mmCIF file of C-alpha atoms in Angstrom:
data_model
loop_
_atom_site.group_PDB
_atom_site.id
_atom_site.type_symbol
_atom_site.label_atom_id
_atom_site.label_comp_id
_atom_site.label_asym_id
_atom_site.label_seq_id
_atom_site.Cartn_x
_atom_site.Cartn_y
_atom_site.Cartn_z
ATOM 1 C CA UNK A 1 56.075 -22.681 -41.643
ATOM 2 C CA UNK A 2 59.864 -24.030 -40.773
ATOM 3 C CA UNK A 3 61.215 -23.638 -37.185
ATOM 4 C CA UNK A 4 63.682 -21.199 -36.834
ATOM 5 C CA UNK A 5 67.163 -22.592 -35.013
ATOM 6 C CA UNK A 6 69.820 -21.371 -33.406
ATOM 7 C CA UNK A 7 73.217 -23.297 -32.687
ATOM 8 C CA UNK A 8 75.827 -21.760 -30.369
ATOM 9 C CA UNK A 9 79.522 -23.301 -30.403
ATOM 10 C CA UNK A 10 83.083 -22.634 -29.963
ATOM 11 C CA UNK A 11 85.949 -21.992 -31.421
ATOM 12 C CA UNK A 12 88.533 -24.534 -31.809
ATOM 13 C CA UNK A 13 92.264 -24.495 -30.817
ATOM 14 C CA UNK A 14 93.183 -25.939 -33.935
ATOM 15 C CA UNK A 15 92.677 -24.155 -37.083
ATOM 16 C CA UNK A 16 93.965 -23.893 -41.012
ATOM 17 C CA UNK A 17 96.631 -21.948 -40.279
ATOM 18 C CA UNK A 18 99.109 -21.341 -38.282
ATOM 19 C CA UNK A 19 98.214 -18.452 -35.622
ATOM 20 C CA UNK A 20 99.209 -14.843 -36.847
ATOM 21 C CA UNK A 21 98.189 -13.250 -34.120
ATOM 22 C CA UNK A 22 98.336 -13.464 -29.976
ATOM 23 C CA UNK A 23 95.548 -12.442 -27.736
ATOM 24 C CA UNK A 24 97.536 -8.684 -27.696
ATOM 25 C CA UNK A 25 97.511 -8.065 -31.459
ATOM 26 C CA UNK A 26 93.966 -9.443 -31.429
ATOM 27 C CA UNK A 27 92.910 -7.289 -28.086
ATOM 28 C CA UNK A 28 94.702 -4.342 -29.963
ATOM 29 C CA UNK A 29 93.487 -4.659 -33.171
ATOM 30 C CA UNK A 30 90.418 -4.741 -35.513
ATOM 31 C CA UNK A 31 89.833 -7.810 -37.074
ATOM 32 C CA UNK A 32 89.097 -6.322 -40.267
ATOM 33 C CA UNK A 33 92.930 -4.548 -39.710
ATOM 34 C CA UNK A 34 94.637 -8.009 -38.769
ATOM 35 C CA UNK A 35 92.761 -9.086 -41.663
ATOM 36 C CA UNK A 36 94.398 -6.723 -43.689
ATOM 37 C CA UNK A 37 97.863 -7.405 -42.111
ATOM 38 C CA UNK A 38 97.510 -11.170 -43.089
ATOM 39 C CA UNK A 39 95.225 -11.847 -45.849
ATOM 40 C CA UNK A 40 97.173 -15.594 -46.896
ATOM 41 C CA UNK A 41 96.138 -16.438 -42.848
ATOM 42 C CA UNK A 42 92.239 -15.602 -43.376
ATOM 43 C CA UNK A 43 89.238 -17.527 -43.864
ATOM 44 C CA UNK A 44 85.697 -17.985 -43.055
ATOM 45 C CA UNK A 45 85.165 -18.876 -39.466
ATOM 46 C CA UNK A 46 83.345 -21.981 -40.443
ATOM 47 C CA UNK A 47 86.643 -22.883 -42.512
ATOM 48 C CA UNK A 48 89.046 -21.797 -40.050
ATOM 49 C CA UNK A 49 88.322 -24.047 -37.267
ATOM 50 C CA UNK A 50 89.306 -27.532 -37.496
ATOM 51 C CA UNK A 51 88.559 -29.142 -34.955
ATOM 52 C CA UNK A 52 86.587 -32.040 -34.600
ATOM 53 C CA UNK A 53 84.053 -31.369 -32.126
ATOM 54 C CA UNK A 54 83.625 -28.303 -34.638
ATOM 55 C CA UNK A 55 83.167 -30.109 -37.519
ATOM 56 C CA UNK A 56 80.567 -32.675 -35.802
ATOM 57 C CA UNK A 57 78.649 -29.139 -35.167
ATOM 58 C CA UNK A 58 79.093 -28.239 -38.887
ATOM 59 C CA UNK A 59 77.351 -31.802 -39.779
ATOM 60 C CA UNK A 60 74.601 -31.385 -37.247
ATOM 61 C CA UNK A 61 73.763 -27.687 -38.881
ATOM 62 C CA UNK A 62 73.799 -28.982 -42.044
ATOM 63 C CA UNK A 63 71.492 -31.893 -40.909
ATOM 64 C CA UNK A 64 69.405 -29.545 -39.178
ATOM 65 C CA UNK A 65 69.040 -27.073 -41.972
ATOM 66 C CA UNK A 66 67.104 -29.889 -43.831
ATOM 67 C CA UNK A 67 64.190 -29.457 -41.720
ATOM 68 C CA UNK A 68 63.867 -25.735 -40.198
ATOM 69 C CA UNK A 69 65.689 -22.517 -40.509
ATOM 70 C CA UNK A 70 69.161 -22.801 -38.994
ATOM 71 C CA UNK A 71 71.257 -19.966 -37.919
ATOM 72 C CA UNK A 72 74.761 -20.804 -36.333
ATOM 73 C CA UNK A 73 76.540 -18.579 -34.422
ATOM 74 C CA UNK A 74 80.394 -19.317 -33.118
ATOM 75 C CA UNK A 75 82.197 -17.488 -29.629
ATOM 76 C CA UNK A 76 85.281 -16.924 -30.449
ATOM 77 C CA UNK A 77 87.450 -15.695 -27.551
ATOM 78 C CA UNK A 78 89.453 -13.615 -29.908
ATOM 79 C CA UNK A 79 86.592 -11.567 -31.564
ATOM 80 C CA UNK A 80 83.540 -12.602 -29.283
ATOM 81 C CA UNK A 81 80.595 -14.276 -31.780
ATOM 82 C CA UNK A 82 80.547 -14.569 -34.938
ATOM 83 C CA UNK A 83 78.751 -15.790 -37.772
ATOM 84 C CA UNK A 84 79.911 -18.547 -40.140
ATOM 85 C CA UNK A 85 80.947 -16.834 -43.063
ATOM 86 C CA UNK A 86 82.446 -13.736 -40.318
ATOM 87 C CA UNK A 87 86.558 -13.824 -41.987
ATOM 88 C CA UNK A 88 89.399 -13.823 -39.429
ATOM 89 C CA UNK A 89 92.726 -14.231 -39.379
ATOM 90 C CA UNK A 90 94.341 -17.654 -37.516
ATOM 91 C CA UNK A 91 94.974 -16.311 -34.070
ATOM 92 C CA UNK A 92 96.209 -17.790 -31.003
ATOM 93 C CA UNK A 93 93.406 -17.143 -27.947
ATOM 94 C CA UNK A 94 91.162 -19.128 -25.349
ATOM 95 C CA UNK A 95 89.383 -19.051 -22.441
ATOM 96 C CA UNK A 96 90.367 -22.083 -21.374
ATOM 97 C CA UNK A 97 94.056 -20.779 -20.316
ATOM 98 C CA UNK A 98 93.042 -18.809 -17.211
ATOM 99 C CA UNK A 99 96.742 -16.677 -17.049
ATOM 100 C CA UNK A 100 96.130 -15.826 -20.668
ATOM 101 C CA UNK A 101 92.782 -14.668 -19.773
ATOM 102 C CA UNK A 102 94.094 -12.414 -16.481
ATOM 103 C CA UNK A 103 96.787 -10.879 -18.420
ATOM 104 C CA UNK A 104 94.075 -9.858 -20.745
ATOM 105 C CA UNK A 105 91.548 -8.664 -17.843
ATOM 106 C CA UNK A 106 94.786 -6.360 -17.071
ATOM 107 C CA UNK A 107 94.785 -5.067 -20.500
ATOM 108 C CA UNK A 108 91.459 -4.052 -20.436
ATOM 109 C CA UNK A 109 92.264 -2.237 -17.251
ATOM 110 C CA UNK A 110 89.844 -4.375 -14.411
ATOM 111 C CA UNK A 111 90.618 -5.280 -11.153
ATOM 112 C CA UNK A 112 91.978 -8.540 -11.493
ATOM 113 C CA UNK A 113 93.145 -8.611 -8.023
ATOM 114 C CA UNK A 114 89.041 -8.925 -6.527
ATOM 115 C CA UNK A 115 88.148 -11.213 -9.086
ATOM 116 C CA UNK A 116 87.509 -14.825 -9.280
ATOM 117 C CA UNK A 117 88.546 -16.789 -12.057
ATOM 118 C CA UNK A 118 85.383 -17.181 -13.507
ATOM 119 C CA UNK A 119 85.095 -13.590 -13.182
ATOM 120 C CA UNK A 120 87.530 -13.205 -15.371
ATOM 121 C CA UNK A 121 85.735 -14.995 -18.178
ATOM 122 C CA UNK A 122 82.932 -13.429 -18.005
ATOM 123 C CA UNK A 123 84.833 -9.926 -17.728
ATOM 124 C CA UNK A 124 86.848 -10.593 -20.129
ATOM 125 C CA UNK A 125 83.753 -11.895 -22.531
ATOM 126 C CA UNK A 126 81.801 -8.956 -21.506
ATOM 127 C CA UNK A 127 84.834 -6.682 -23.194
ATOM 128 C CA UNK A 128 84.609 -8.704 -26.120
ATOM 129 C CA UNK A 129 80.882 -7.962 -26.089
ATOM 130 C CA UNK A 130 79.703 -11.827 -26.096
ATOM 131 C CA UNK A 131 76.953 -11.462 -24.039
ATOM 132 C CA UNK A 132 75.651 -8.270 -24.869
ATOM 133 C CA UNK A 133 75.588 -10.367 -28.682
ATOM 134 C CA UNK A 134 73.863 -12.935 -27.824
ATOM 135 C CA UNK A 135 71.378 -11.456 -26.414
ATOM 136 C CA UNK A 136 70.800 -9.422 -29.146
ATOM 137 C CA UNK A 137 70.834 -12.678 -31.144
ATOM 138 C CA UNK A 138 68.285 -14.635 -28.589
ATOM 139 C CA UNK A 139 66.108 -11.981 -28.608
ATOM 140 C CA UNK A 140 65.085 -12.428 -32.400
ATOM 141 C CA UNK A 141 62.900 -15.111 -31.587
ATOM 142 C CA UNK A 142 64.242 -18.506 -32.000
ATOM 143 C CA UNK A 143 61.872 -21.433 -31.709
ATOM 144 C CA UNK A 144 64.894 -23.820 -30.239
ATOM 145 C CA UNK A 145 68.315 -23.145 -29.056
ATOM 146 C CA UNK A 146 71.082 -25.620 -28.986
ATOM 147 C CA UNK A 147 74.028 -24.616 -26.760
ATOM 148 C CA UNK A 148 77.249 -26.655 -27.412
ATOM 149 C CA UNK A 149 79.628 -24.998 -25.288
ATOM 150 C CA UNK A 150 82.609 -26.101 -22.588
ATOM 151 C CA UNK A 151 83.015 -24.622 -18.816
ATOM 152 C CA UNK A 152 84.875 -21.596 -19.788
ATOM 153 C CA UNK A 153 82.470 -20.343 -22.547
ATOM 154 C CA UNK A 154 79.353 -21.665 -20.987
ATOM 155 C CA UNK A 155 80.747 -18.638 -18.416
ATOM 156 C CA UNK A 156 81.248 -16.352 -21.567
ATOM 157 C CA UNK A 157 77.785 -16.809 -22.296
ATOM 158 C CA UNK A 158 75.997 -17.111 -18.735
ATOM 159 C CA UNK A 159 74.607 -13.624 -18.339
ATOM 160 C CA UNK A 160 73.028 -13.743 -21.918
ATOM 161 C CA UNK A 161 71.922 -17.295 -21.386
ATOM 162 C CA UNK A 162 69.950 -16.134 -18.185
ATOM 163 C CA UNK A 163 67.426 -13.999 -20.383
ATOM 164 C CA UNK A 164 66.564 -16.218 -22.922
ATOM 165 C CA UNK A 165 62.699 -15.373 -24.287
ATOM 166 C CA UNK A 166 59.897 -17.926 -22.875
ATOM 167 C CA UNK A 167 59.115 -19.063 -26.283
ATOM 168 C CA UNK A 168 61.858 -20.415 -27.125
ATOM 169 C CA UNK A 169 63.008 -23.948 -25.921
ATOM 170 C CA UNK A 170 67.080 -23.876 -25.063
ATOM 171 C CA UNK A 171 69.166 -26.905 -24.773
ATOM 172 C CA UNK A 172 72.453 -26.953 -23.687
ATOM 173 C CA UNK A 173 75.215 -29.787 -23.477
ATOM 174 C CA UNK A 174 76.631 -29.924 -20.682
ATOM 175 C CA UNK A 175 79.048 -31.899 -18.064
ATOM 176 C CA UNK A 176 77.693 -31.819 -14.434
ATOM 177 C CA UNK A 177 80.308 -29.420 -13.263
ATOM 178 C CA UNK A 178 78.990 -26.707 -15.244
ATOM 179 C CA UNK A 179 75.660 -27.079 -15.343
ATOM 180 C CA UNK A 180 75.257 -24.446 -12.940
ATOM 181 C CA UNK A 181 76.307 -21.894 -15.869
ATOM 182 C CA UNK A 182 73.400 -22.929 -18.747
ATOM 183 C CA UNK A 183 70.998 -20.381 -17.151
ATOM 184 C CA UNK A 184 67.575 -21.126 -18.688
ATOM 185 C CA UNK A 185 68.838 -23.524 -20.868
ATOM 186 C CA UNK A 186 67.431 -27.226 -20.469
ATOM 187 C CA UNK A 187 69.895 -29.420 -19.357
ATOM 188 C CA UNK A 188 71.530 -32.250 -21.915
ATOM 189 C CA UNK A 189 73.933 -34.336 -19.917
ATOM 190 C CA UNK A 190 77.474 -34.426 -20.944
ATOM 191 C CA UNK A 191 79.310 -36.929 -18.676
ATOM 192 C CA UNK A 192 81.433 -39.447 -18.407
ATOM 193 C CA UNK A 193 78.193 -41.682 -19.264
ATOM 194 C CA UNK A 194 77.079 -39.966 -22.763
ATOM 195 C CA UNK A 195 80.845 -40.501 -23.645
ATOM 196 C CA UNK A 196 81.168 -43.955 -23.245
ATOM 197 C CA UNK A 197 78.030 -44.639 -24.676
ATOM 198 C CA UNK A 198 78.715 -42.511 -28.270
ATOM 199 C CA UNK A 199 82.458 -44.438 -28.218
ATOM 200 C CA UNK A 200 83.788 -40.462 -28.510
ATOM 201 C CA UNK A 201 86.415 -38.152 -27.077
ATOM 202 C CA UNK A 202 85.833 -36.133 -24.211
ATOM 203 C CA UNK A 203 86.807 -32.885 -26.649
ATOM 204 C CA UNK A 204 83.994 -34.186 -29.266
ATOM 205 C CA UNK A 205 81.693 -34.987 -26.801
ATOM 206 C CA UNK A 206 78.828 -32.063 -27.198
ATOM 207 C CA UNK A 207 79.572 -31.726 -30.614
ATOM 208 C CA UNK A 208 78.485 -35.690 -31.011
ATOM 209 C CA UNK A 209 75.645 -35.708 -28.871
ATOM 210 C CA UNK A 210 74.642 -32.782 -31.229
ATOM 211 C CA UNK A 211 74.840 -34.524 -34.640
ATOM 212 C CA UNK A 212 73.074 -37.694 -32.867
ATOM 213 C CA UNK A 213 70.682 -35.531 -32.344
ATOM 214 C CA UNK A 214 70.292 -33.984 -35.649
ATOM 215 C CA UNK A 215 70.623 -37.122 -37.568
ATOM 216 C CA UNK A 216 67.084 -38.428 -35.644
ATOM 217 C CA UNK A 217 65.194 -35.617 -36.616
ATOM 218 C CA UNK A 218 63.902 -36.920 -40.291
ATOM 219 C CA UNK A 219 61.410 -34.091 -40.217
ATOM 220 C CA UNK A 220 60.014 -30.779 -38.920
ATOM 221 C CA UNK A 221 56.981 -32.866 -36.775
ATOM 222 C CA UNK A 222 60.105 -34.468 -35.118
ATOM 223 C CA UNK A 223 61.913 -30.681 -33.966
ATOM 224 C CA UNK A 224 58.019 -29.931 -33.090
ATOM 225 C CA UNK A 225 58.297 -32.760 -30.733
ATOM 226 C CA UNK A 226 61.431 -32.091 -29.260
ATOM 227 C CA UNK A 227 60.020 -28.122 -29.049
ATOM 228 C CA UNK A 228 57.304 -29.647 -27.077
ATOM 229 C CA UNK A 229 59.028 -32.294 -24.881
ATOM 230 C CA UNK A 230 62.291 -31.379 -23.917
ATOM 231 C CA UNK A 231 63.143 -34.632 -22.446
ATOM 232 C CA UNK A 232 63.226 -36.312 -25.485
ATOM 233 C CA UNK A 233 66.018 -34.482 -27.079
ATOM 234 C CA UNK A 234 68.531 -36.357 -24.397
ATOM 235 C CA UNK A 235 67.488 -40.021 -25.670
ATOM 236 C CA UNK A 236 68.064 -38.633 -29.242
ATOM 237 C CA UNK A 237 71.213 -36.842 -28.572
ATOM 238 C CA UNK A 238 72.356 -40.725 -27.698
ATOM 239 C CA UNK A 239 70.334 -42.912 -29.748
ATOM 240 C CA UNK A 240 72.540 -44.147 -32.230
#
């Protein structure tokens, strides 16, 4: 019986079109409406991100998928998670641009004024409903979770990450400065370290380590393994 996987990653700044919509039209509107609005802008989620460390995670799922059951799941700021074949509409939105993400905390009517910046996130996240998802989504029962996600939506995710099931073995790559946020996840470093050693970009960096990973496991004993001993999925998110 295959292993059933679950991959979490973001969205990407760049995409295959140009952006159609701000974080207001996409705060005040449906995405099946934008979609409506501007059907030549839409395509798959999996298609509409281009970035790189997003297409390393597209390799290591399709790797992956050789050997177990692979579900893949993407948080998009814009329209919280989504699966890969979810359609959207190119949109300009991020968690990474902390005024972008207070003006939208106002929107949504919180009290911006007592709140952190990482508060923010994860309020603004919660409105978005990307926790409340995932948990949902955890809760099914994965065997292993792979978590490929930067500061600002590792703090998107945090309070669904904190009540992951006991079954299931979570990984999640990570730099040291957030690996406060990966809840029960098992830590897979991130740093300056794994970078050099992989010859990547600090933007690809998680997305790498992931297809390294990936392309060592040659079989389903292998995930087993890495199920069993979590410390062996850091030398094989390296070992090139």
């Amino acid at each position: 019986m295959e292993l059933d996987v679950l991959v979490v990653s973001p969205c990407s700044g760049s995409k295959r079109y140009d952006a159609v919509a701000d974080s207001r039209r996409v705060d005040e509107n449906s995405r099946e409406v934008l979609n409506e609005e501007f059907p030549e802008s839409v395509a798959s989620a999996a298609e509409m991100y281009t970035g790189r460390e997003h297409g390393h995670i597209q390799s290591a799922v399709e790797r992956l998928s050789e050997v177990a059951n692979v579900d893949w799941r993407i948080i998009s700021a814009g329209f919280g998670v989504l699966s890969p074949s979810t359609e959207i509409p190119s949109y300009e939105c991020t968690f990474n641009e902390i005024e972008q993400v207070r003006e939208r905390a106002e929107r949504f009517r919180l009290d911006v004024e007592e709140m952190t910046n990482n508060e923010l996130v994860a309020a603004v996240s919660r409105e978005k409903n990307i926790p409340q998802d995932l948990r949902q989504i955890f809760a099914e029962g994965y065997d292993l979770v792979f978590i490929a996600l930067g500061t600002k939506y590792l703090l998107a995710a945090q309070e669904a990450l904190t009540s992951l099931p006991e079954e299931t073995a979570a990984f999640a790559f990570a730099s040291k400065g957030s690996k406060e946020f990966i809840g029960d996840c098992y830590w897979i470093p991130a740093t300056e370290a794994e970078r050099s050693h992989l010859g990547t970009t600090w933007l690809e960096l998680r997305g790498s380590e992931l297809l390294t990973l990936a392309e060592n496991i040659e079989s389903q004993q292998h995930l087993e393994r890495v199920q069993a001993n979590p410390e062996s999925a850091r030398e094989l998110s390296i070992s090139v």
